[in-house]
C-alpha positions as protocol buffer text, in pm:
chain_id: "A"
residue {
  index: 1
  type: MET
  ca { x: 0 y: 0 z: 0 }
}
residue {
  index: 2
  type: ARG
  ca { x: 287 y: 232 z: 84 }
}
residue {
  index: 3
  type: VAL
  ca { x: 447 y: 180 z: -259 }
}
residue {
  index: 4
  type: LYS
  ca { x: 114 y: 239 z: -428 }
}
residue {
  index: 5
  type: GLY
  ca { x: 62 y: 558 z: -229 }
}
residue {
  index: 6
  type: LEU
  ca { x: 407 y: 689 z: -322 }
}
residue {
  index: 7
  type: PHE
  ca { x: 338 y: 608 z: -685 }
}
residue {
  index: 8
  type: MET
  ca { x: 14 y: 806 z: -677 }
}
residue {
  index: 9
  type: ILE
  ca { x: 188 y: 1101 z: -511 }
}
residue {
  index: 10
  type: GLY
  ca { x: 452 y: 1089 z: -784 }
}
residue {
  index: 11
  type: LEU
  ca { x: 185 y: 1103 z: -1056 }
}
residue {
  index: 12
  type: VAL
  ca { x: 20 y: 1402 z: -891 }
}
residue {
  index: 13
  type: PHE
  ca { x: 356 y: 1578 z: -861 }
}
residue {
  index: 14
  type: LEU
  ca { x: 441 y: 1517 z: -1227 }
}
residue {
  index: 15
  type: GLY
  ca { x: 97 y: 1643 z: -1326 }
}
residue {
  index: 16
  type: LEU
  ca { x: 146 y: 1964 z: -1132 }
}
residue {
  index: 17
  type: VAL
  ca { x: 489 y: 2017 z: -1289 }
}
residue {
  index: 18
  type: GLY
  ca { x: 345 y: 1966 z: -1636 }
}
residue {
  index: 19
  type: LEU
  ca { x: 61 y: 2207 z: -1564 }
}
residue {
  index: 20
  type: THR
  ca { x: 304 y: 2470 z: -1435 }
}
residue {
  index: 21
  type: ARG
  ca { x: 521 y: 2435 z: -1744 }
}
residue {
  index: 22
  type: ALA
  ca { x: 216 y: 2464 z: -1970 }
}
residue {
  index: 23
  type: GLN
  ca { x: 111 y: 2781 z: -1791 }
}
residue {
  index: 24
  type: ASP
  ca { x: 462 y: 2926 z: -1817 }
}
residue {
  index: 25
  type: ALA
  ca { x: 507 y: 2825 z: -2183 }
}
residue {
  index: 26
  type: PRO
  ca { x: 570 y: 3137 z: -2393 }
}
residue {
  index: 27
  type: GLY
  ca { x: 320 y: 3247 z: -2651 }
}
residue {
  index: 28
  type: PRO
  ca { x: 277 y: 3540 z: -2891 }
}
residue {
  index: 29
  type: VAL
  ca { x: 274 y: 3869 z: -2702 }
}
residue {
  index: 30
  type: LEU
  ca { x: 14 y: 4134 z: -2784 }
}
residue {
  index: 31
  type: VAL
  ca { x: 222 y: 4455 z: -2782 }
}
residue {
  index: 32
  type: ASP
  ca { x: -34 y: 4707 z: -2906 }
}
residue {
  index: 33
  type: GLU
  ca { x: -361 y: 4748 z: -3096 }
}
residue {
  index: 34
  type: HIS
  ca { x: -552 y: 5046 z: -3228 }
}
residue {
  index: 35
  type: GLY
  ca { x: -817 y: 5159 z: -3472 }
}
residue {
  index: 36
  type: ALA
  ca { x: -792 y: 5392 z: -3773 }
}
residue {
  index: 37
  type: LEU
  ca { x: -531 y: 5640 z: -3649 }
}
residue {
  index: 38
  type: PRO
  ca { x: -393 y: 5944 z: -3832 }
}
residue {
  index: 39
  type: CYS
  ca { x: -55 y: 5900 z: -3996 }
}
residue {
  index: 40
  type: ASP
  ca { x: 154 y: 6062 z: -3719 }
}
residue {
  index: 41
  type: ASP
  ca { x: -4 y: 5846 z: -3449 }
}
residue {
  index: 42
  type: LEU
  ca { x: 48 y: 5529 z: -3651 }
}
residue {
  index: 43
  type: LEU
  ca { x: 418 y: 5606 z: -3701 }
}
residue {
  index: 44
  type: SER
  ca { x: 472 y: 5673 z: -3331 }
}
residue {
  index: 45
  type: ARG
  ca { x: 309 y: 5337 z: -3251 }
}
residue {
  index: 46
  type: LEU
  ca { x: 542 y: 5174 z: -3502 }
}
residue {
  index: 47
  type: ASP
  ca { x: 845 y: 5332 z: -3333 }
}
residue {
  index: 48
  type: ALA
  ca { x: 736 y: 5184 z: -2999 }
}
residue {
  index: 49
  type: PHE
  ca { x: 688 y: 4844 z: -3168 }
}
residue {
  index: 50
  type: TYR
  ca { x: 1037 y: 4857 z: -3320 }
}
residue {
  index: 51
  type: MET
  ca { x: 1181 y: 4939 z: -2977 }
}
residue {
  index: 52
  type: ASP
  ca { x: 1004 y: 4641 z: -2825 }
}
residue {
  index: 53
  type: LEU
  ca { x: 1137 y: 4408 z: -3096 }
}
residue {
  index: 54
  type: HIS
  ca { x: 1487 y: 4556 z: -3054 }
}
residue {
  index: 55
  type: GLN
  ca { x: 1479 y: 4446 z: -2690 }
}
residue {
  index: 56
  type: TYR
  ca { x: 1393 y: 4091 z: -2797 }
}
residue {
  index: 57
  type: PRO
  ca { x: 1630 y: 4015 z: -3088 }
}
residue {
  index: 58
  type: ASN
  ca { x: 1520 y: 3651 z: -3106 }
}
residue {
  index: 59
  type: SER
  ca { x: 1159 y: 3748 z: -3172 }
}
residue {
  index: 60
  type: THR
  ca { x: 978 y: 3853 z: -3488 }
}
residue {
  index: 61
  type: GLY
  ca { x: 692 y: 4095 z: -3531 }
}
residue {
  index: 62
  type: LEU
  ca { x: 349 y: 4025 z: -3674 }
}
residue {
  index: 63
  type: ILE
  ca { x: 111 y: 4305 z: -3772 }
}
residue {
  index: 64
  type: SER
  ca { x: -253 y: 4227 z: -3843 }
}
residue {
  index: 65
  type: ILE
  ca { x: -455 y: 4483 z: -4043 }
}
residue {
  index: 66
  type: ALA
  ca { x: -821 y: 4394 z: -4002 }
}
residue {
  index: 67
  type: ASN
  ca { x: -1139 y: 4545 z: -4143 }
}
residue {
  index: 68
  type: GLY
  ca { x: -1451 y: 4459 z: -4340 }
}
residue {
  index: 69
  type: PRO
  ca { x: -1483 y: 4393 z: -4716 }
}
residue {
  index: 70
  type: GLU
  ca { x: -1589 y: 4752 z: -4784 }
}
residue {
  index: 71
  type: LYS
  ca { x: -1254 y: 4879 z: -4650 }
}
residue {
  index: 72
  type: ARG
  ca { x: -1017 y: 4648 z: -4835 }
}
residue {
  index: 73
  type: ARG
  ca { x: -868 y: 4942 z: -5023 }
}
residue {
  index: 74
  type: ASP
  ca { x: -778 y: 5113 z: -4693 }
}
residue {
  index: 75
  type: ARG
  ca { x: -580 y: 4824 z: -4556 }
}
residue {
  index: 76
  type: VAL
  ca { x: -370 y: 4796 z: -4872 }
}
residue {
  index: 77
  type: PHE
  ca { x: -250 y: 5153 z: -4825 }
}
residue {
  index: 78
  type: ARG
  ca { x: -205 y: 5106 z: -4448 }
}
residue {
  index: 79
  type: HIS
  ca { x: 16 y: 4808 z: -4534 }
}
residue {
  index: 80
  type: ALA
  ca { x: 217 y: 5029 z: -4771 }
}
residue {
  index: 81
  type: TRP
  ca { x: 255 y: 5300 z: -4504 }
}
residue {
  index: 82
  type: ILE
  ca { x: 400 y: 5046 z: -4261 }
}
residue {
  index: 83
  type: GLU
  ca { x: 650 y: 4906 z: -4513 }
}
residue {
  index: 84
  type: ARG
  ca { x: 764 y: 5253 z: -4625 }
}
residue {
  index: 85
  type: TYR
  ca { x: 817 y: 5375 z: -4271 }
}
residue {
  index: 86
  type: THR
  ca { x: 996 y: 5056 z: -4169 }
}
residue {
  index: 87
  type: ARG
  ca { x: 1245 y: 5110 z: -4451 }
}
residue {
  index: 88
  type: PHE
  ca { x: 1275 y: 5480 z: -4365 }
}
residue {
  index: 89
  type: ARG
  ca { x: 1363 y: 5396 z: -4003 }
}
residue {
  index: 90
  type: GLY
  ca { x: 1615 y: 5136 z: -4117 }
}
residue {
  index: 91
  type: PHE
  ca { x: 1444 y: 4853 z: -3930 }
}
residue {
  index: 92
  type: ASP
  ca { x: 1488 y: 4504 z: -4072 }
}
residue {
  index: 93
  type: LEU
  ca { x: 1168 y: 4448 z: -4270 }
}
residue {
  index: 94
  type: SER
  ca { x: 1236 y: 4073 z: -4283 }
}
residue {
  index: 95
  type: ARG
  ca { x: 1160 y: 4058 z: -3909 }
}
residue {
  index: 96
  type: ILE
  ca { x: 803 y: 4174 z: -3966 }
}
residue {
  index: 97
  type: LYS
  ca { x: 511 y: 3990 z: -4124 }
}
residue {
  index: 98
  type: ILE
  ca { x: 203 y: 4190 z: -4224 }
}
residue {
  index: 99
  type: LEU
  ca { x: -128 y: 4007 z: -4265 }
}
residue {
  index: 100
  type: HIS
  ca { x: -473 y: 4117 z: -4386 }
}
residue {
  index: 101
  type: THR
  ca { x: -749 y: 3979 z: -4169 }
}
residue {
  index: 102
  type: LYS
  ca { x: -1127 y: 4004 z: -4126 }
}
residue {
  index: 103
  type: ALA
  ca { x: -1306 y: 4224 z: -3876 }
}
residue {
  index: 104
  type: ALA
  ca { x: -1648 y: 4384 z: -3845 }
}
residue {
  index: 105
  type: VAL
  ca { x: -1492 y: 4726 z: -3783 }
}
residue {
  index: 106
  type: ASP
  ca { x: -1356 y: 5006 z: -4003 }
}
residue {
  index: 107
  type: MET
  ca { x: -996 y: 4931 z: -3905 }
}
residue {
  index: 108
  type: LYS
  ca { x: -810 y: 4741 z: -3635 }
}
residue {
  index: 109
  type: VAL
  ca { x: -431 y: 4715 z: -3640 }
}
residue {
  index: 110
  type: THR
  ca { x: -269 y: 4469 z: -3399 }
}
residue {
  index: 111
  type: PHE
  ca { x: 102 y: 4436 z: -3316 }
}
residue {
  index: 112
  type: TRP
  ca { x: 234 y: 4099 z: -3196 }
}
residue {
  index: 113
  type: ARG
  ca { x: 579 y: 3991 z: -3081 }
}
residue {
  index: 114
  type: VAL
  ca { x: 639 y: 3623 z: -3161 }
}
residue {
  index: 115
  type: PRO
  ca { x: 933 y: 3457 z: -2978 }
}
residue {
  index: 116
  type: THR
  ca { x: 1141 y: 3202 z: -3169 }
}
residue {
  index: 117
  type: GLY
  ca { x: 977 y: 2861 z: -3172 }
}
residue {
  index: 118
  type: VAL
  ca { x: 635 y: 2997 z: -3073 }
}
residue {
  index: 119
  type: ALA
  ca { x: 332 y: 2957 z: -3299 }
}
residue {
  index: 120
  type: GLU
  ca { x: 183 y: 3273 z: -3445 }
}
residue {
  index: 121
  type: PRO
  ca { x: -161 y: 3381 z: -3325 }
}
residue {
  index: 122
  type: VAL
  ca { x: -448 y: 3221 z: -3514 }
}
residue {
  index: 123
  type: LEU
  ca { x: -604 y: 3490 z: -3735 }
}
residue {
  index: 124
  type: ASP
  ca { x: -889 y: 3498 z: -3985 }
}
residue {
  index: 125
  type: ILE
  ca { x: -697 y: 3578 z: -4306 }
}
residue {
  index: 126
  type: ASP
  ca { x: -863 y: 3780 z: -4582 }
}
residue {
  index: 127
  type: ASP
  ca { x: -653 y: 3815 z: -4898 }
}
residue {
  index: 128
  type: SER
  ca { x: -944 y: 3909 z: -5124 }
}
residue {
  index: 129
  type: TYR
  ca { x: -955 y: 4231 z: -5330 }
}
residue {
  index: 130
  type: GLU
  ca { x: -1320 y: 4203 z: -5425 }
}
residue {
  index: 131
  type: ILE
  ca { x: -1540 y: 4511 z: -5383 }
}
residue {
  index: 132
  type: PRO
  ca { x: -1923 y: 4493 z: -5390 }
}
residue {
  index: 133
  type: ARG
  ca { x: -2070 y: 4615 z: -5719 }
}
residue {
  index: 134
  type: THR
  ca { x: -2324 y: 4817 z: -5522 }
}
residue {
  index: 135
  type: PHE
  ca { x: -2052 y: 5065 z: -5424 }
}
residue {
  index: 136
  type: LYS
  ca { x: -2048 y: 5414 z: -5571 }
}
residue {
  index: 137
  type: PRO
  ca { x: -1735 y: 5530 z: -5761 }
}
residue {
  index: 138
  type: PHE
  ca { x: -1464 y: 5652 z: -5526 }
}
residue {
  index: 139
  type: ILE
  ca { x: -1111 y: 5791 z: -5535 }
}
residue {
  index: 140
  type: PHE
  ca { x: -886 y: 5489 z: -5501 }
}
residue {
  index: 141
  type: ALA
  ca { x: -552 y: 5675 z: -5495 }
}
residue {
  index: 142
  type: ARG
  ca { x: -411 y: 6022 z: -5544 }
}
residue {
  index: 143
  type: ASP
  ca { x: -73 y: 6187 z: -5590 }
}
residue {
  index: 144
  type: GLU
  ca { x: -24 y: 6513 z: -5402 }
}
residue {
  index: 145
  type: GLU
  ca { x: 265 y: 6754 z: -5356 }
}
residue {
  index: 146
  type: PHE
  ca { x: 237 y: 6785 z: -4981 }
}
residue {
  index: 147
  type: GLY
  ca { x: 218 y: 6560 z: -4678 }
}
residue {
  index: 148
  type: MET
  ca { x: 446 y: 6283 z: -4554 }
}
residue {
  index: 149
  type: ALA
  ca { x: 583 y: 6052 z: -4821 }
}
residue {
  index: 150
  type: GLU
  ca { x: 552 y: 5751 z: -4590 }
}
residue {
  index: 151
  type: CYS
  ca { x: 175 y: 5807 z: -4559 }
}
residue {
  index: 152
  type: SER
  ca { x: 105 y: 5900 z: -4918 }
}
residue {
  index: 153
  type: ASP
  ca { x: -182 y: 5737 z: -5105 }
}
residue {
  index: 154
  type: PHE
  ca { x: 21 y: 5742 z: -5425 }
}
residue {
  index: 155
  type: ASP
  ca { x: -4 y: 5433 z: -5644 }
}
residue {
  index: 156
  type: ASP
  ca { x: 197 y: 5365 z: -5958 }
}
residue {
  index: 157
  type: GLY
  ca { x: -89 y: 5144 z: -6075 }
}
residue {
  index: 158
  type: GLU
  ca { x: 1 y: 4820 z: -5900 }
}
residue {
  index: 159
  type: PHE
  ca { x: -249 y: 4844 z: -5613 }
}
residue {
  index: 160
  type: LEU
  ca { x: -529 y: 4952 z: -5845 }
}
residue {
  index: 161
  type: SER
  ca { x: -453 y: 4660 z: -6077 }
}
residue {
  index: 162
  type: TRP
  ca { x: -509 y: 4411 z: -5794 }
}
residue {
  index: 163
  type: PHE
  ca { x: -863 y: 4538 z: -5745 }
}
residue {
  index: 164
  type: LEU
  ca { x: -945 y: 4570 z: -6115 }
}
residue {
  index: 165
  type: LYS
  ca { x: -834 y: 4214 z: -6183 }
}
residue {
  index: 166
  type: ALA
  ca { x: -1035 y: 4084 z: -5885 }
}
residue {
  index: 167
  type: ASN
  ca { x: -1345 y: 4272 z: -6008 }
}
residue {
  index: 168
  type: PRO
  ca { x: -1375 y: 4212 z: -6386 }
}
residue {
  index: 169
  type: SER
  ca { x: -1667 y: 4452 z: -6433 }
}
residue {
  index: 170
  type: ALA
  ca { x: -1490 y: 4743 z: -6266 }
}
residue {
  index: 171
  type: ARG
  ca { x: -1323 y: 5028 z: -6457 }
}
residue {
  index: 172
  type: ALA
  ca { x: -1077 y: 5306 z: -6382 }
}
residue {
  index: 173
  type: ASN
  ca { x: -1096 y: 5678 z: -6460 }
}
residue {
  index: 174
  type: LEU
  ca { x: -755 y: 5844 z: -6429 }
}
residue {
  index: 175
  type: VAL
  ca { x: -734 y: 6222 z: -6392 }
}
residue {
  index: 176
  type: PHE
  ca { x: -400 y: 6399 z: -6447 }
}
residue {
  index: 177
  type: ARG
  ca { x: -334 y: 6770 z: -6384 }
}
residue {
  index: 178
  type: ASP
  ca { x: -21 y: 6966 z: -6466 }
}
residue {
  index: 179
  type: ARG
  ca { x: 107 y: 7297 z: -6599 }
}
residue {
  index: 180
  type: SER
  ca { x: 32 y: 7179 z: -6953 }
}
residue {
  index: 181
  type: ILE
  ca { x: -163 y: 6904 z: -7120 }
}
residue {
  index: 182
  type: ARG
  ca { x: 158 y: 6769 z: -7269 }
}
residue {
  index: 183
  type: VAL
  ca { x: 317 y: 6722 z: -6927 }
}
residue {
  index: 184
  type: ALA
  ca { x: -2 y: 6567 z: -6789 }
}
residue {
  index: 185
  type: LYS
  ca { x: -14 y: 6327 z: -7083 }
}
residue {
  index: 186
  type: ARG
  ca { x: 344 y: 6217 z: -7024 }
}
residue {
  index: 187
  type: HIS
  ca { x: 254 y: 6125 z: -6668 }
}
residue {
  index: 188
  type: SER
  ca { x: -63 y: 5947 z: -6778 }
}
residue {
  index: 189
  type: LEU
  ca { x: 120 y: 5730 z: -7031 }
}
residue {
  index: 190
  type: GLU
  ca { x: 349 y: 5599 z: -6757 }
}
residue {
  index: 191
  type: ILE
  ca { x: 62 y: 5497 z: -6529 }
}
residue {
  index: 192
  type: VAL
  ca { x: -145 y: 5343 z: -6809 }
}
residue {
  index: 193
  type: GLU
  ca { x: 157 y: 5145 z: -6925 }
}
residue {
  index: 194
  type: ASN
  ca { x: 202 y: 5016 z: -6570 }
}
residue {
  index: 195
  type: LEU
  ca { x: -161 y: 4908 z: -6543 }
}
residue {
  index: 196
  type: VAL
  ca { x: -144 y: 4721 z: -6873 }
}
residue {
  index: 197
  type: ARG
  ca { x: 182 y: 4558 z: -6768 }
}
residue {
  index: 198
  type: TYR
  ca { x: 14 y: 4448 z: -6443 }
}
residue {
  index: 199
  type: GLY
  ca { x: -256 y: 4275 z: -6648 }
}
residue {
  index: 200
  type: VAL
  ca { x: -538 y: 4530 z: -6686 }
}
residue {
  index: 201
  type: ALA
  ca { x: -700 y: 4562 z: -7031 }
}
residue {
  index: 202
  type: ARG
  ca { x: -651 y: 4908 z: -7184 }
}
residue {
  index: 203
  type: SER
  ca { x: -1022 y: 4922 z: -7268 }
}
residue {
  index: 204
  type: ARG
  ca { x: -1104 y: 4939 z: -6896 }
}
residue {
  index: 205
  type: ILE
  ca { x: -905 y: 5261 z: -6847 }
}
residue {
  index: 206
  type: ARG
  ca { x: -1017 y: 5615 z: -6931 }
}
residue {
  index: 207
  type: VAL
  ca { x: -779 y: 5909 z: -6906 }
}
residue {
  index: 208
  type: PHE
  ca { x: -863 y: 6276 z: -6844 }
}
residue {
  index: 209
  type: LEU
  ca { x: -597 y: 6545 z: -6890 }
}
residue {
  index: 210
  type: LEU
  ca { x: -638 y: 6887 z: -6726 }
}
residue {
  index: 211
  type: ASN
  ca { x: -444 y: 7209 z: -6696 }
}
residue {
  index: 212
  type: ARG
  ca { x: -399 y: 7349 z: -6349 }
}
residue {
  index: 213
  type: GLU
  ca { x: -598 y: 7665 z: -6296 }
}
residue {
  index: 214
  type: PRO
  ca { x: -380 y: 7974 z: -6356 }
}
residue {
  index: 215
  type: GLY
  ca { x: -272 y: 8142 z: -6034 }
}
residue {
  index: 216
  type: ARG
  ca { x: -398 y: 7861 z: -5814 }
}
residue {
  index: 217
  type: GLN
  ca { x: -160 y: 7729 z: -5549 }
}
residue {
  index: 218
  type: ARG
  ca { x: -17 y: 7399 z: -5659 }
}
residue {
  index: 219
  type: ASN
  ca { x: -99 y: 7215 z: -5338 }
}
residue {
  index: 220
  type: TRP
  ca { x: -471 y: 7289 z: -5351 }
}
residue {
  index: 221
  type: GLU
  ca { x: -545 y: 6989 z: -5567 }
}
residue {
  index: 222
  type: PRO
  ca { x: -385 y: 6650 z: -5638 }
}
residue {
  index: 223
  type: ILE
  ca { x: -157 y: 6603 z: -5937 }
}
residue {
  index: 224
  type: SER
  ca { x: -350 y: 6286 z: -6017 }
}
residue {
  index: 225
  type: GLU
  ca { x: -660 y: 6099 z: -5903 }
}
residue {
  index: 226
  type: PHE
  ca { x: -737 y: 5734 z: -5971 }
}
residue {
  index: 227
  type: TRP
  ca { x: -1112 y: 5674 z: -5963 }
}
residue {
  index: 228
  type: TYR
  ca { x: -1243 y: 5321 z: -5911 }
}
residue {
  index: 229
  type: LEU
  ca { x: -1580 y: 5254 z: -6079 }
}
residue {
  index: 230
  type: PRO
  ca { x: -1748 y: 4928 z: -5962 }
}
């Protein structure tokens, strides 16, 4: 009986040790999360995230950009903002993974630190670029002469091509403004060529060339506007 009792005590002890180890096992660490912040606030949050990762050199970072189907365009540009600023700060971009995920909110950005050997958090991935056909036309991207380059909504045509290819009935109206029609046309040819190279049929693209209004300050209106027509 004594041997049996000691055996049972040993099993209980081993079970408690295993439970303690399971509780202490490292997992992904939620560093920060926020909604749709202005550019300056987003960049300051990124700086804090880089500092956290710098203190844990054996960890990687995971950034989840989550929103609903109607905001898929927004997360593409938020993704671009993060990559541009990461390069600008000189942080190793290979240490960061950026994922697009689903959420029933306008925008939710989550920052995770993932120690080496630890599984990433389970997320509801959404890699679709589909936009409901019931949407009204909207400005997909614009090129302006002011503001922070890292948070620009400029697109050389690549982002727009993803959405046009995912939505075969959609079209694009491209508006270009400059000091002369000739200069505006030169800019338009570059963007149209990019879109075609990215796989968009030329027949789905309309181009509008405009002179800037004489005497108007240059930063009052975008150089170009890319309109998405569902």
